[in-house]
Short mmCIF file of C-alpha atoms and ligand atoms in Angstrom, two decimals:
data_model
loop_
_atom_site.label_atom_id
_atom_site.label_comp_id
_atom_site.label_asym_id
_atom_site.label_seq_id
_atom_site.Cartn_x
_atom_site.Cartn_y
_atom_site.Cartn_z
CA MET A 284 -36.55 -2.50 9.92
CA THR A 285 -35.01 -5.81 9.04
CA THR A 286 -33.18 -8.33 11.21
CA ALA A 287 -29.79 -9.97 11.04
CA THR A 288 -28.52 -12.63 13.24
CA THR A 289 -24.87 -13.87 13.89
CA ILE A 290 -22.73 -15.47 16.37
CA LEU A 291 -19.43 -14.51 18.11
CA ASP A 292 -17.20 -17.49 18.80
CA PRO A 293 -13.57 -17.20 19.80
CA ARG A 294 -12.90 -20.52 18.31
CA ALA A 295 -13.78 -19.36 14.73
CA VAL A 296 -10.22 -18.14 14.21
CA VAL A 297 -9.39 -16.93 10.61
CA ALA A 298 -5.73 -16.31 11.53
CA ASP A 299 -3.68 -14.29 13.92
CA LEU A 300 -3.81 -10.65 13.09
CA ASP A 301 -0.65 -9.15 11.35
CA ARG A 302 -0.65 -5.52 12.40
CA ARG A 303 0.79 -4.68 9.12
CA LEU A 304 -2.73 -4.79 8.01
CA PHE A 305 -3.02 -1.34 9.45
CA GLY A 306 -0.57 0.19 7.11
CA GLY A 307 -0.70 3.69 5.44
CA PHE A 308 0.99 5.11 2.29
CA VAL A 309 2.86 8.41 1.90
CA GLU A 310 3.65 9.28 -1.72
CA HIS A 311 5.35 12.55 -2.89
CA LEU A 312 2.36 13.82 -4.45
CA GLY A 313 0.53 17.18 -4.22
CA ARG A 314 0.35 18.43 -0.68
CA HIS A 315 1.01 15.20 1.00
CA VAL A 316 4.63 15.60 2.05
CA TYR A 317 5.11 19.40 1.47
CA ASP A 318 2.36 21.39 3.26
CA GLY A 319 1.09 18.07 4.63
CA ILE A 320 3.39 16.52 6.97
CA HIS A 321 6.10 18.91 6.36
CA GLU A 322 5.47 22.62 6.91
CA PRO A 323 8.49 24.45 8.55
CA SER A 324 6.59 27.72 8.96
CA HIS A 325 3.54 26.19 10.57
CA PRO A 326 3.00 27.18 14.27
CA SER A 327 3.07 23.43 15.35
CA ALA A 328 6.13 22.66 13.41
CA ASP A 329 8.92 20.87 15.26
CA GLU A 330 12.60 21.59 14.77
CA ARG A 331 12.79 19.43 11.75
CA GLY A 332 9.83 21.21 10.09
CA PHE A 333 7.19 18.42 10.77
CA ARG A 334 3.63 19.42 11.84
CA THR A 335 3.13 18.04 15.32
CA ASP A 336 -0.69 18.38 14.93
CA VAL A 337 -0.39 16.10 11.98
CA ILE A 338 1.89 13.54 13.89
CA ASP A 339 -0.68 13.58 16.73
CA LEU A 340 -3.53 12.68 14.30
CA VAL A 341 -1.33 10.03 12.57
CA ARG A 342 -0.59 8.41 15.93
CA GLU A 343 -4.40 8.40 16.67
CA LEU A 344 -5.12 6.76 13.26
CA GLY A 345 -2.95 3.84 14.48
CA ILE A 346 -0.87 3.22 11.53
CA SER A 347 1.53 0.28 11.78
CA VAL A 348 3.77 0.62 8.85
CA VAL A 349 4.01 3.29 5.97
CA ARG A 350 4.80 2.46 2.29
CA TYR A 351 7.01 5.27 0.77
CA PRO A 352 7.85 7.16 -1.36
CA GLY A 353 5.24 6.14 -4.12
CA GLY A 354 3.15 5.15 -5.88
CA ASN A 355 3.62 6.39 -9.42
CA PHE A 356 6.19 8.98 -8.08
CA VAL A 357 8.66 6.15 -7.43
CA SER A 358 9.02 5.05 -10.92
CA GLY A 359 10.94 8.25 -11.83
CA TYR A 360 12.63 8.78 -8.44
CA ARG A 361 16.33 8.82 -7.68
CA TRP A 362 16.67 8.20 -3.93
CA GLU A 363 20.09 9.88 -3.79
CA ASP A 364 18.35 13.20 -4.56
CA GLY A 365 16.73 13.07 -1.11
CA ILE A 366 19.91 12.62 0.88
CA GLY A 367 22.82 14.97 1.92
CA PRO A 368 22.71 18.62 2.70
CA ARG A 369 19.46 20.15 1.87
CA GLU A 370 20.73 23.20 0.11
CA GLN A 371 22.54 21.02 -2.28
CA ARG A 372 19.53 18.70 -3.26
CA PRO A 373 18.51 19.08 -6.80
CA ARG A 374 15.03 20.19 -7.82
CA ARG A 375 13.59 17.69 -10.34
CA LEU A 376 10.55 17.27 -12.40
CA ASP A 377 8.22 14.76 -11.45
CA LEU A 378 6.75 13.33 -14.50
CA ALA A 379 4.15 11.13 -12.77
CA TRP A 380 2.17 14.06 -11.35
CA HIS A 381 3.57 16.93 -13.61
CA THR A 382 4.96 18.89 -10.58
CA THR A 383 8.46 19.89 -9.15
CA GLU A 384 10.13 17.73 -6.54
CA THR A 385 12.30 19.93 -4.21
CA ASN A 386 13.78 16.83 -2.37
CA GLU A 387 13.60 18.71 0.91
CA VAL A 388 12.24 15.56 2.46
CA GLY A 389 14.03 12.18 1.55
CA LEU A 390 14.82 8.98 3.32
CA HIS A 391 16.36 10.51 6.51
CA GLU A 392 13.75 13.03 7.17
CA PHE A 393 10.89 10.54 6.51
CA ALA A 394 12.31 7.92 8.73
CA ASP A 395 12.78 10.61 11.54
CA TRP A 396 9.02 11.43 11.04
CA LEU A 397 8.01 7.76 11.18
CA ASP A 398 10.08 7.52 14.45
CA GLU A 399 7.86 10.40 15.86
CA VAL A 400 4.71 8.76 14.69
CA GLY A 401 5.69 5.26 15.91
CA SER A 402 5.31 3.47 12.53
CA GLU A 403 7.65 1.10 10.55
CA LEU A 404 9.05 2.08 7.16
CA MET A 405 8.37 0.10 4.11
CA LEU A 406 10.34 1.24 1.03
CA ALA A 407 9.32 1.02 -2.70
CA VAL A 408 12.29 0.67 -5.24
CA ASN A 409 12.18 2.25 -8.63
CA LEU A 410 11.91 -0.50 -11.37
CA GLY A 411 10.46 1.89 -13.85
CA THR A 412 13.26 4.09 -14.94
CA ARG A 413 16.03 2.36 -12.90
CA GLY A 414 16.97 -1.24 -12.05
CA ILE A 415 18.93 -3.56 -9.95
CA ALA A 416 22.10 -1.54 -9.16
CA GLU A 417 20.02 1.50 -7.86
CA ALA A 418 17.87 -0.76 -5.64
CA LEU A 419 21.08 -2.52 -4.22
CA ASP A 420 22.66 0.94 -3.53
CA LEU A 421 19.47 2.04 -1.72
CA LEU A 422 19.35 -1.24 0.24
CA GLU A 423 23.03 -0.97 1.26
CA TYR A 424 22.61 2.58 2.22
CA ALA A 425 19.37 1.90 4.24
CA ASN A 426 20.38 -1.46 5.90
CA ALA A 427 23.95 -2.19 5.98
CA SER A 428 26.17 -1.97 8.96
CA ALA A 429 29.56 -2.91 7.42
CA ASP A 430 31.96 -0.17 6.81
CA THR A 431 31.40 0.91 3.17
CA ALA A 432 31.41 4.00 1.24
CA ARG A 433 27.44 3.89 1.21
CA THR A 434 27.30 3.35 5.17
CA ARG A 435 29.95 6.14 5.72
CA GLU A 436 27.88 8.40 3.52
CA ARG A 437 24.70 7.55 5.53
CA ALA A 438 26.76 8.24 8.84
CA ALA A 439 27.86 11.63 7.41
CA ASN A 440 24.32 12.41 6.61
CA GLY A 441 23.32 11.95 10.37
CA ARG A 442 22.59 8.24 10.66
CA GLU A 443 25.11 5.99 11.97
CA ARG A 444 22.87 2.87 12.67
CA PRO A 445 21.00 1.26 9.72
CA PHE A 446 17.32 2.16 9.04
CA GLY A 447 16.69 -1.69 9.19
CA VAL A 448 13.85 -1.68 6.59
CA ARG A 449 12.33 -5.04 6.56
CA MET A 450 9.54 -4.77 3.67
CA TRP A 451 10.39 -3.77 0.14
CA CYS A 452 8.16 -3.19 -2.93
CA LEU A 453 9.76 -4.15 -6.13
CA GLY A 454 8.39 -1.29 -8.23
CA ASN A 455 4.92 0.14 -8.39
CA GLU A 456 1.96 -0.81 -10.73
CA MET A 457 4.33 -1.99 -13.29
CA ASP A 458 1.17 -3.11 -15.40
CA GLY A 459 -0.17 0.40 -15.88
CA PRO A 460 0.42 2.08 -19.23
CA TRP A 461 0.56 5.32 -17.20
CA GLN A 462 3.54 4.09 -15.14
CA LEU A 463 6.95 5.47 -16.02
CA GLY A 464 8.87 2.48 -17.52
CA GLY A 465 5.76 0.26 -17.29
CA ARG A 466 6.21 -3.19 -18.95
CA ASP A 467 4.63 -6.44 -19.74
CA ALA A 468 4.36 -9.22 -17.20
CA ALA A 469 7.23 -11.30 -18.56
CA ASP A 470 9.44 -8.35 -18.65
CA TYR A 471 8.50 -7.20 -15.18
CA GLY A 472 8.64 -10.68 -13.80
CA ARG A 473 12.23 -11.24 -14.93
CA LEU A 474 13.43 -7.79 -13.67
CA ALA A 475 11.51 -8.30 -10.29
CA ALA A 476 13.07 -11.88 -9.83
CA ARG A 477 16.43 -10.68 -10.76
CA THR A 478 16.12 -7.66 -8.44
CA ALA A 479 14.79 -9.88 -5.61
CA ARG A 480 17.54 -12.44 -5.79
CA ALA A 481 20.25 -9.83 -5.68
CA MET A 482 18.65 -8.14 -2.62
CA ARG A 483 18.44 -11.36 -0.91
CA ARG A 484 22.09 -11.91 -1.35
CA PHE A 485 22.38 -8.91 1.05
CA ASP A 486 19.80 -10.18 3.32
CA PRO A 487 17.63 -13.47 2.76
CA GLY A 488 15.31 -12.35 5.41
CA LEU A 489 13.91 -9.35 3.58
CA GLN A 490 10.13 -9.38 2.97
CA LEU A 491 9.72 -8.64 -0.76
CA VAL A 492 6.56 -7.62 -2.62
CA ALA A 493 6.08 -8.09 -6.41
CA CYS A 494 3.60 -6.04 -8.21
CA GLY A 495 0.20 -7.56 -8.93
CA SER A 496 -2.36 -5.76 -10.91
CA SER A 497 -3.14 -2.11 -10.30
CA SER A 498 -6.75 -3.06 -10.28
CA ARG A 499 -9.19 -5.90 -10.95
CA THR A 500 -10.42 -4.09 -14.03
CA MET A 501 -7.07 -4.01 -15.77
CA PRO A 502 -7.40 -5.91 -19.15
CA THR A 503 -4.31 -8.04 -18.14
CA PHE A 504 -5.84 -8.82 -14.67
CA GLY A 505 -5.31 -12.67 -13.92
CA ALA A 506 -2.93 -13.17 -16.65
CA TRP A 507 -0.47 -10.58 -15.26
CA GLU A 508 -0.47 -12.26 -11.71
CA ARG A 509 0.10 -15.79 -13.11
CA GLU A 510 2.95 -14.78 -15.47
CA VAL A 511 4.58 -12.58 -13.01
CA LEU A 512 4.42 -15.33 -10.36
CA GLU A 513 5.93 -17.96 -12.79
CA HIS A 514 9.05 -15.66 -12.55
CA VAL A 515 9.08 -14.47 -8.95
CA PHE A 516 7.54 -17.34 -7.10
CA ASP A 517 10.61 -18.55 -5.29
CA ASP A 518 11.94 -15.04 -4.68
CA VAL A 519 9.20 -13.05 -3.19
CA ASP A 520 6.82 -13.24 -0.07
CA PHE A 521 3.89 -10.98 -1.33
CA LEU A 522 2.06 -9.93 -4.50
CA SER A 523 0.42 -6.70 -4.26
CA CYS A 524 -3.25 -5.72 -4.97
CA HIS A 525 -4.54 -2.12 -5.49
CA ALA A 526 -8.09 -1.00 -5.59
CA TYR A 527 -9.84 2.18 -5.34
CA TYR A 528 -13.74 2.62 -5.19
CA GLU A 529 -16.09 5.54 -6.01
CA ALA A 530 -19.77 6.24 -6.07
CA ARG A 531 -20.84 6.27 -9.80
CA ASP A 532 -23.97 7.86 -11.19
CA ASP A 533 -25.04 8.72 -7.63
CA ASP A 534 -25.86 5.21 -7.03
CA ALA A 535 -25.00 4.80 -3.36
CA GLN A 536 -26.42 1.19 -3.05
CA GLU A 537 -24.15 -0.02 -5.72
CA PHE A 538 -21.22 1.81 -4.20
CA LEU A 539 -22.02 -0.07 -0.92
CA ALA A 540 -21.32 -3.33 -2.66
CA SER A 541 -17.67 -2.28 -3.27
CA ALA A 542 -16.23 -4.68 -0.70
CA VAL A 543 -17.52 -7.56 -2.70
CA ASP A 544 -15.25 -6.55 -5.47
CA MET A 545 -12.33 -6.42 -3.06
CA HIS A 546 -13.36 -9.91 -1.74
CA LEU A 547 -13.46 -11.34 -5.34
CA PHE A 548 -10.13 -9.55 -6.01
CA ILE A 549 -8.50 -11.25 -3.14
CA GLU A 550 -10.03 -14.64 -3.54
CA THR A 551 -9.04 -14.60 -7.32
CA VAL A 552 -5.41 -13.65 -6.59
CA VAL A 553 -5.12 -16.16 -3.87
CA GLY A 554 -6.42 -18.84 -6.26
CA ILE A 555 -3.86 -17.91 -8.89
CA ALA A 556 -1.02 -17.94 -6.52
CA ASP A 557 -2.02 -21.43 -5.06
CA ASP A 558 -2.43 -22.68 -8.66
CA VAL A 559 1.04 -21.52 -9.51
CA ALA A 560 2.16 -23.12 -6.33
CA ALA A 561 0.43 -26.53 -7.13
CA ALA A 562 1.89 -26.56 -10.56
CA ARG A 563 5.45 -26.18 -9.11
CA GLY A 564 4.56 -28.90 -6.56
CA SER A 565 5.27 -26.24 -3.87
CA ASP A 566 3.54 -25.78 -0.40
CA LYS A 567 4.80 -22.12 -0.30
CA ARG A 568 1.99 -19.63 0.19
CA ILE A 569 2.29 -16.35 -1.49
CA MET A 570 0.67 -13.58 0.73
CA ILE A 571 -1.06 -10.41 -0.42
CA SER A 572 0.11 -7.04 0.35
CA PHE A 573 -2.99 -4.78 -0.34
CA ASP A 574 -0.80 -1.81 -0.47
CA GLU A 575 -3.17 0.64 -2.03
CA TRP A 576 -6.89 0.73 -0.96
CA ASN A 577 -9.46 3.31 -0.39
CA VAL A 578 -12.38 5.43 -1.83
CA TRP A 579 -10.91 7.47 -4.55
CA TYR A 580 -13.14 9.73 -6.92
CA GLN A 581 -10.57 8.86 -9.67
CA SER A 582 -13.00 9.92 -12.38
CA ARG A 583 -12.61 13.41 -11.32
CA TRP A 584 -8.85 13.15 -11.47
CA ASN A 585 -9.03 11.53 -14.89
CA ALA A 586 -11.18 14.40 -16.14
CA ILE A 587 -8.40 16.98 -15.46
CA GLU A 588 -5.41 14.77 -15.93
CA GLY A 589 -3.16 16.02 -18.62
CA THR A 590 -4.93 19.54 -18.74
CA GLN A 591 -1.96 21.24 -17.05
CA PRO A 592 -0.02 23.58 -19.36
CA ALA A 593 3.04 21.71 -20.50
CA ASP A 594 5.50 24.34 -19.03
CA ASP A 595 3.63 24.45 -15.46
CA TRP A 596 5.50 22.39 -12.97
CA PRO A 597 4.10 23.61 -9.65
CA VAL A 598 5.56 22.60 -6.19
CA ALA A 599 3.16 20.83 -3.99
CA PRO A 600 -0.25 21.79 -5.78
CA ARG A 601 -3.50 20.69 -4.56
CA LEU A 602 -4.06 17.25 -6.14
CA LEU A 603 -6.36 14.50 -5.39
CA GLU A 604 -7.89 16.18 -2.47
CA ASP A 605 -11.09 14.33 -2.11
CA ARG A 606 -13.50 15.42 0.52
CA TYR A 607 -15.06 12.29 2.20
CA THR A 608 -18.52 11.85 3.18
CA ALA A 609 -20.26 9.75 5.65
CA LEU A 610 -21.24 7.28 2.92
CA ASP A 611 -17.50 7.03 1.78
CA ALA A 612 -16.70 6.30 5.42
CA VAL A 613 -19.13 3.36 5.69
CA VAL A 614 -17.73 1.99 2.39
CA SER A 615 -14.09 2.38 3.63
CA GLY A 616 -15.03 0.78 6.93
CA ASP A 617 -16.56 -2.25 5.00
CA LEU A 618 -13.34 -2.52 2.96
CA LEU A 619 -11.32 -2.81 6.06
CA ILE A 620 -13.66 -5.34 7.43
CA THR A 621 -13.07 -7.30 4.23
CA LEU A 622 -9.28 -7.08 4.53
CA LEU A 623 -9.52 -8.51 8.12
CA GLN A 624 -11.76 -11.39 6.73
CA HIS A 625 -8.90 -12.36 4.64
CA ALA A 626 -6.37 -12.01 7.32
CA ASP A 627 -4.99 -15.57 6.75
CA ARG A 628 -3.64 -14.36 3.17
CA VAL A 629 -3.62 -10.49 3.40
CA ARG A 630 -0.78 -9.98 5.75
CA SER A 631 -0.19 -6.43 4.89
CA ALA A 632 -2.30 -3.39 3.68
CA SER A 633 -1.80 0.24 3.18
CA LEU A 634 -4.71 2.71 3.28
CA ALA A 635 -3.90 5.18 0.35
CA GLN A 636 -2.99 7.85 1.30
CA LEU A 637 -2.44 9.50 4.63
CA VAL A 638 -2.49 13.40 4.45
CA ASN A 639 -4.22 15.62 1.91
CA VAL A 640 -4.11 13.28 -0.99
CA ILE A 641 -7.03 10.95 -0.89
CA ALA A 642 -6.49 11.12 2.93
CA PRO A 643 -8.10 10.58 6.15
CA ILE A 644 -6.16 13.56 7.52
CA MET A 645 -6.54 17.01 5.89
CA THR A 646 -4.47 20.10 6.59
CA GLU A 647 -4.48 23.81 5.64
CA PRO A 648 -1.33 25.76 5.27
CA GLY A 649 -0.73 27.85 8.42
CA GLY A 650 -3.99 26.46 9.68
CA PRO A 651 -5.75 23.52 11.23
CA ALA A 652 -5.38 19.86 10.61
CA TRP A 653 -8.62 17.81 10.90
CA ARG A 654 -10.12 14.22 10.43
CA GLN A 655 -11.94 13.28 7.34
CA THR A 656 -14.90 10.92 7.73
CA ILE A 657 -12.75 7.86 6.64
CA PHE A 658 -10.48 8.46 9.62
CA PHE A 659 -12.88 7.08 12.01
CA PRO A 660 -13.46 3.46 10.97
CA PHE A 661 -9.81 2.98 10.47
CA ALA A 662 -8.69 4.45 13.81
CA ILE A 663 -11.31 2.53 15.67
CA THR A 664 -10.54 -0.67 14.04
CA SER A 665 -6.83 -0.31 14.61
CA ARG A 666 -7.27 0.44 18.27
CA LEU A 667 -9.92 -2.10 19.18
CA ALA A 668 -8.39 -4.99 17.00
CA GLY A 669 -7.11 -7.90 19.00
CA ASP A 670 -4.54 -10.69 18.19
CA ARG A 671 -6.88 -13.15 16.31
CA VAL A 672 -9.29 -12.41 13.51
CA LEU A 673 -12.63 -14.33 13.92
CA ARG A 674 -15.01 -15.38 11.22
CA VAL A 675 -18.54 -13.84 11.92
CA PRO A 676 -21.20 -15.52 9.66
CA VAL A 677 -24.22 -13.11 9.18
CA GLU A 678 -27.79 -14.06 8.23
CA ALA A 679 -29.24 -10.84 6.81
CA ARG A 680 -31.53 -9.65 3.95
CA ALA A 681 -29.67 -9.05 0.67
CA PHE A 682 -30.03 -6.26 -1.70
CA THR A 683 -29.58 -6.54 -5.67
CA SER A 684 -26.36 -5.21 -7.06
CA ALA A 685 -25.96 -4.78 -10.82
CA ARG A 686 -22.50 -6.16 -10.66
CA PHE A 687 -22.74 -8.84 -8.01
CA GLY A 688 -26.25 -9.94 -7.88
CA ASP A 689 -27.45 -10.68 -4.20
CA VAL A 690 -25.32 -8.79 -1.75
CA PRO A 691 -25.75 -9.38 2.04
CA SER A 692 -26.79 -6.00 3.38
CA VAL A 693 -24.73 -6.82 6.67
CA ASN A 694 -21.10 -7.71 6.71
CA ALA A 695 -19.03 -8.24 9.84
CA VAL A 696 -15.72 -9.48 11.37
CA ALA A 697 -14.36 -9.84 14.91
CA THR A 698 -11.07 -10.02 16.74
CA ALA A 699 -10.29 -11.64 19.92
CA ASP A 700 -7.67 -11.16 22.60
CA THR A 701 -7.25 -12.48 26.24
CA ASP A 702 -9.76 -9.75 27.54
CA GLY A 703 -12.55 -10.02 25.04
CA VAL A 704 -13.93 -9.58 21.38
CA SER A 705 -14.20 -6.60 19.16
CA LEU A 706 -16.89 -6.71 16.60
CA PHE A 707 -16.83 -4.56 13.37
CA VAL A 708 -20.08 -4.50 11.39
CA VAL A 709 -21.56 -2.48 8.58
CA ASN A 710 -25.15 -1.90 7.31
CA ARG A 711 -24.90 -1.65 3.56
CA SER A 712 -28.57 -0.95 2.92
CA THR A 713 -29.64 2.38 1.86
CA ALA A 714 -33.21 1.78 2.72
CA ASP A 715 -33.56 -0.21 5.96
CA ALA A 716 -32.35 -0.05 9.32
CA VAL A 717 -31.42 -3.61 10.77
CA GLU A 718 -31.66 -5.00 14.16
CA VAL A 719 -28.56 -7.14 14.87
CA ALA A 720 -28.81 -10.11 17.22
CA VAL A 721 -25.59 -11.70 18.15
CA ASP A 722 -25.22 -14.90 19.97
CA VAL A 723 -22.54 -14.34 22.64
CA THR A 724 -22.82 -17.37 24.66
CA ALA A 725 -19.48 -18.64 23.71
CA LEU A 726 -17.75 -15.56 25.28
CA GLY A 727 -18.30 -16.85 28.81
CA PRO A 728 -20.93 -16.33 31.66
CA ARG A 729 -20.61 -12.54 32.05
CA PRO A 730 -19.85 -10.71 28.89
CA ALA A 731 -20.01 -6.89 29.11
CA ILE A 732 -20.34 -4.24 26.42
CA VAL A 733 -17.60 -1.77 27.26
CA GLU A 734 -17.42 0.35 24.20
CA THR A 735 -19.61 1.19 21.20
CA HIS A 736 -19.14 3.34 18.24
CA LEU A 737 -21.49 4.28 15.32
CA LEU A 738 -20.82 6.08 12.16
CA HIS A 739 -24.03 7.22 10.59
CA GLU A 740 -25.42 10.45 9.24
CA ARG A 741 -29.05 11.01 8.32
CA ASP A 742 -27.51 13.07 5.37
CA ALA A 743 -24.99 10.54 4.07
CA SER A 744 -23.27 13.24 2.11
CA ALA A 745 -22.11 15.03 5.26
CA ALA A 746 -18.41 15.70 5.43
CA ASN A 747 -15.86 17.23 7.67
CA THR A 748 -14.38 20.43 6.19
CA LEU A 749 -12.07 23.33 7.10
CA ASP A 750 -15.09 25.32 8.06
CA ASP A 751 -16.83 22.55 9.90
CA PRO A 752 -14.26 19.95 10.85
CA GLU A 753 -16.28 18.16 13.51
CA ARG A 754 -19.51 17.75 11.39
CA VAL A 755 -19.11 13.85 11.26
CA ARG A 756 -18.09 11.94 14.29
CA PRO A 757 -19.01 8.53 15.66
CA ARG A 758 -21.38 8.33 18.42
CA PRO A 759 -22.18 5.54 20.96
CA ILE A 760 -24.80 3.03 19.90
CA ASP A 761 -27.77 4.00 22.04
CA ASP A 762 -29.59 0.75 22.31
CA ALA A 763 -26.64 -1.75 22.52
CA ARG A 764 -27.69 -4.19 25.18
CA LEU A 765 -27.23 -7.74 26.46
CA ASP A 766 -30.23 -9.82 26.99
CA GLY A 767 -29.42 -13.48 28.16
CA GLY A 768 -26.88 -14.67 25.88
CA MET A 769 -27.76 -12.26 22.89
CA MET A 770 -26.44 -8.94 22.35
CA ARG A 771 -28.73 -6.71 20.26
CA PHE A 772 -28.39 -3.30 18.73
CA THR A 773 -29.65 -1.33 15.77
CA LEU A 774 -27.88 -0.23 12.76
CA PRO A 775 -29.44 2.48 10.78
CA PRO A 776 -29.30 2.51 7.02
CA VAL A 777 -25.69 3.27 5.62
CA SER A 778 -23.87 2.88 8.85
CA TRP A 779 -20.79 1.28 10.37
CA ALA A 780 -20.16 0.23 13.93
CA ALA A 781 -17.63 -1.18 16.23
CA LEU A 782 -18.45 -2.90 19.71
CA ARG A 783 -16.05 -3.99 22.37
CA ILE A 784 -17.25 -6.84 24.45
CA ALA A 785 -15.28 -7.81 27.55
CA SER A 786 -15.52 -11.65 28.46
O1 AHR B 1038 -2.55 6.78 -4.84
C1 AHR B 1038 -2.54 7.49 -6.03
C2 AHR B 1038 -1.94 6.67 -7.15
O2 AHR B 1038 -2.79 5.58 -7.43
C3 AHR B 1038 -0.60 6.00 -6.86
O3 AHR B 1038 0.48 6.80 -7.25
C4 AHR B 1038 -0.53 4.83 -7.94
O4 AHR B 1038 0.18 3.72 -7.52
C5 AHR B 1038 -2.03 4.49 -7.95
O5 AHR B 1038 -2.47 4.43 -9.39
#
């Protein structure tokens, strides 16, 4: 057993919490939309064909905003294919994932689904195979209230009032050689700036996101951000970051250092953005939209990608259906802690993805829906997080990471609101339990622990499956206690926890 000490101080504010940090991501990919959220023959389906058991779970997850419809998919997508009478919608090849897109679900259906779920829509426009004109058409169709051909078409398709989409992504991962229409930074930067300026003529208040690098390991990382920002700095609000992590070579300890990579990623992008601002003599601060993040066993996908027969274009095949372990959940909880720690600059983030595809929620056609392990840290954090994010400086033993050197074994963040404080904390050590001692004297004379959650399994490879959907669940922390001005509790190795303290 080791020890860690820290302090909870409501005055140590990082920033007000932007709830868009608890965003999700739905892509037309595999069984995400079809046989995931939309399965008309399912016993729980509503009159529109949406699974209500999935809607209930998405609500429980606490997703604030959902990025749609991709991802790589958007770079070949014609949004017009997804509107109008369903029987007239075209079936198309999706070149991003080598599947057939039926277009049964498009903008209207997805917005209806989000109304049910209680989340906001964030749209991505296709800057891969399309350009400014199509982006403007979509914007007018979605958001205009004037009487135009587009808005009449929208009304004829069942929606009189505008969708009112505030946040727009200018393409997806345009730095990726895998991206349909991918391009270099100067080319993308110019296109994104022209598109942004045109979109702002319609509505200067739109929140626009330019593509940053699709990972910190891209050979163009850094140079891409700088060059894109030179073009779009005045015209966008956000630059995107994407990051996926996986355990390599069964090295759990190294995997548990993943959040350090995310931290460095954010710090580097913020540094470049502020450097570009300084060079222009500008006080403007570009924010980060971390609009794809998760654990993803991408190496498994890379091993099979491109092996489909050239003439096989299945509808809604099982793709990227990672089964998450307790270990994965601890890492994903730590990634969310890291996003919160950067709440002053990360103002939007999207867990990628939501249902069936690298997802917290799984479904079986005609069968049940269940929570994967990574569901729990997200749902609990989203529910307990208050209005302000607090810095939580931890003193704890470090372990050695091959990539990052000394890494603290305990990482934490907190939030505050009028009723108290919520603490989110992770023990990254694979070897040692840690006794955490938290100075809570700043919380007032009578703090009280009102709720605790611990995600830990003796077998860190335990997972929730169709046959055993409740195998991994958070439990209360047995030994959480207040002792004078100190709160104490034990975190077993490889564990994530949340505590709610009323003040
Ligand atoms: O989330 C899966 C894929 O990962 C997305 O389509 C793409 O944007 C990223 O490379």
